[in-house]
Short mmCIF file of C-alpha atoms in Angstrom, two decimals:
data_model
loop_
_atom_site.label_atom_id
_atom_site.label_comp_id
_atom_site.label_asym_id
_atom_site.label_seq_id
_atom_site.Cartn_x
_atom_site.Cartn_y
_atom_site.Cartn_z
CA MET A 8 103.02 184.43 -16.19
CA ASN A 9 103.60 181.13 -14.49
CA ASP A 10 100.03 180.57 -13.28
CA ILE A 11 98.87 177.14 -12.21
CA VAL A 12 96.53 175.66 -14.81
CA PRO A 13 93.29 174.29 -13.29
CA ARG A 14 92.85 170.52 -13.22
CA LYS A 15 89.72 170.62 -15.39
CA GLU A 16 91.63 172.50 -18.10
CA MET A 17 94.53 170.02 -17.86
CA VAL A 18 92.19 167.05 -18.35
CA LYS A 19 90.55 168.78 -21.32
CA LEU A 20 93.92 169.53 -22.95
CA GLY A 21 95.20 166.00 -22.41
CA LEU A 22 92.10 164.38 -23.87
CA MET A 23 92.06 166.74 -26.83
CA GLY A 24 95.73 166.00 -27.50
CA ILE A 25 95.37 162.24 -27.32
CA GLY A 26 92.17 162.33 -29.37
CA GLY A 27 93.72 164.55 -32.03
CA VAL A 28 96.87 162.48 -32.41
CA GLY A 29 94.91 159.21 -32.36
CA GLY A 30 92.32 160.51 -34.82
CA GLY A 31 95.00 161.81 -37.17
CA LEU A 32 96.88 158.51 -37.13
CA GLY A 33 93.62 156.61 -37.63
CA LEU A 34 92.61 158.77 -40.57
CA LEU A 35 96.02 158.38 -42.21
CA LEU A 36 95.80 154.61 -41.65
CA LEU A 37 92.35 154.50 -43.27
CA LYS A 38 93.68 156.53 -46.19
CA GLY A 39 96.46 153.99 -46.62
CA ILE A 40 93.96 151.13 -46.60
CA ALA A 41 91.77 152.96 -49.13
CA SER A 42 94.70 153.25 -51.54
CA ILE A 43 95.41 149.49 -51.58
CA GLY A 44 94.37 147.63 -54.70
CA GLY A 45 94.46 150.10 -57.57
CA SER A 46 91.47 152.14 -58.69
CA LEU A 47 88.74 150.25 -56.78
CA SER A 48 89.98 149.32 -53.33
CA ILE A 49 88.03 146.39 -51.90
CA PRO A 50 89.96 146.50 -48.56
CA GLY A 51 89.17 150.23 -48.37
CA LEU A 52 85.48 149.58 -49.00
CA ILE A 53 85.38 146.88 -46.31
CA ALA A 54 87.25 149.03 -43.78
CA GLY A 55 85.07 152.04 -44.57
CA VAL A 56 81.84 150.10 -44.10
CA LEU A 57 83.10 148.60 -40.83
CA VAL A 58 84.19 151.99 -39.44
CA THR A 59 80.90 153.58 -40.52
CA THR A 60 78.93 150.80 -38.83
CA VAL A 61 80.93 151.13 -35.61
CA GLY A 62 80.40 154.90 -35.70
CA MET A 63 76.66 154.50 -36.09
CA VAL A 64 76.53 152.06 -33.16
CA VAL A 65 78.54 154.46 -30.99
CA ALA A 66 76.32 157.37 -32.09
CA SER A 67 73.24 155.57 -30.79
CA SER A 68 74.34 156.51 -27.25
CA LYS A 69 73.35 160.08 -26.35
CA GLU A 70 76.63 160.75 -24.49
CA ASP A 71 78.82 159.60 -27.38
CA ARG A 72 76.79 160.96 -30.29
CA ARG A 73 79.45 163.43 -31.50
CA ALA A 74 82.27 160.88 -31.40
CA GLY A 75 80.09 158.33 -33.19
CA MET A 76 79.17 160.75 -35.96
CA VAL A 77 82.81 161.73 -36.49
CA THR A 78 83.74 158.04 -36.68
CA ALA A 79 80.92 157.35 -39.13
CA GLY A 80 82.05 160.30 -41.23
CA ALA A 81 85.60 158.96 -41.32
CA GLY A 82 84.26 155.61 -42.48
CA ALA A 83 82.10 157.21 -45.15
CA ILE A 84 84.99 159.23 -46.55
CA THR A 85 87.09 156.04 -46.56
CA VAL A 86 84.43 154.41 -48.73
CA VAL A 87 84.48 157.42 -51.08
CA ALA A 88 88.29 157.39 -51.19
CA SER A 89 88.14 153.73 -52.26
CA LEU A 90 86.13 154.53 -55.40
CA PRO A 91 87.89 155.06 -58.73
CA LEU A 92 86.68 158.48 -59.93
CA ILE A 93 86.61 160.70 -56.85
CA GLY A 94 88.94 158.65 -54.68
CA ALA A 95 91.97 160.82 -55.39
CA LEU A 96 90.28 164.00 -54.14
CA ALA A 97 88.87 162.25 -51.07
CA GLY A 98 92.27 160.67 -50.37
CA TRP A 99 93.94 164.08 -50.58
CA LEU A 100 91.37 165.53 -48.18
CA MET A 101 91.90 162.60 -45.80
CA SER A 102 95.65 163.27 -45.80
CA LEU A 103 95.08 166.96 -45.15
CA ALA A 104 92.62 166.25 -42.32
CA GLY A 105 94.90 163.60 -40.79
CA ILE A 106 97.87 165.96 -40.77
CA GLY A 107 95.69 168.73 -39.34
CA LEU A 108 94.46 166.46 -36.54
CA LEU A 109 98.02 165.38 -35.77
CA ALA A 110 99.17 169.00 -35.60
CA GLY A 111 96.22 170.08 -33.43
CA GLY A 112 96.69 167.12 -31.11
CA ALA A 113 100.41 167.77 -30.82
CA TYR A 114 99.73 171.42 -29.95
CA SER A 115 97.21 170.39 -27.27
CA LEU A 116 99.72 167.93 -25.83
CA TYR A 117 102.37 170.67 -25.81
CA LYS A 118 100.00 172.97 -23.87
CA PHE A 119 99.19 170.06 -21.54
CA TRP A 120 102.88 169.43 -20.91
CA LYS A 121 103.52 173.12 -20.35
CA GLY A 122 100.61 173.29 -17.88
CA LEU A 123 101.83 170.17 -16.13
CA LYS A 124 105.24 171.74 -15.60
CA SER A 125 103.60 174.87 -14.12
CA ARG A 126 101.83 172.74 -11.50
CA GLY A 127 105.11 171.84 -9.92
#
């Protein structure tokens, strides 16, 4: 089956792939920042608060509400990962989510590339 993939589907796959890879890398970067400084990570707390604030500002727009809430959630979990007692569990979950986003984004980019080749 070498059917031509519709343009709308190609755009959706490309955006999902780029968003997944970018989100996974961003989450792994935030996890790295949250692990700086021993048990209580001040850089992680600052980064988490900044990302949460940016997410809430983005979520104020009706069109970008979902992206803003996801960004705010990533910031909130960065704050939690920066705390001494439950930071290890939150950091592990951030790693798992980051790797999952990377894998999902890579798969979407693979499907995008495969669809692009079928278009000629």
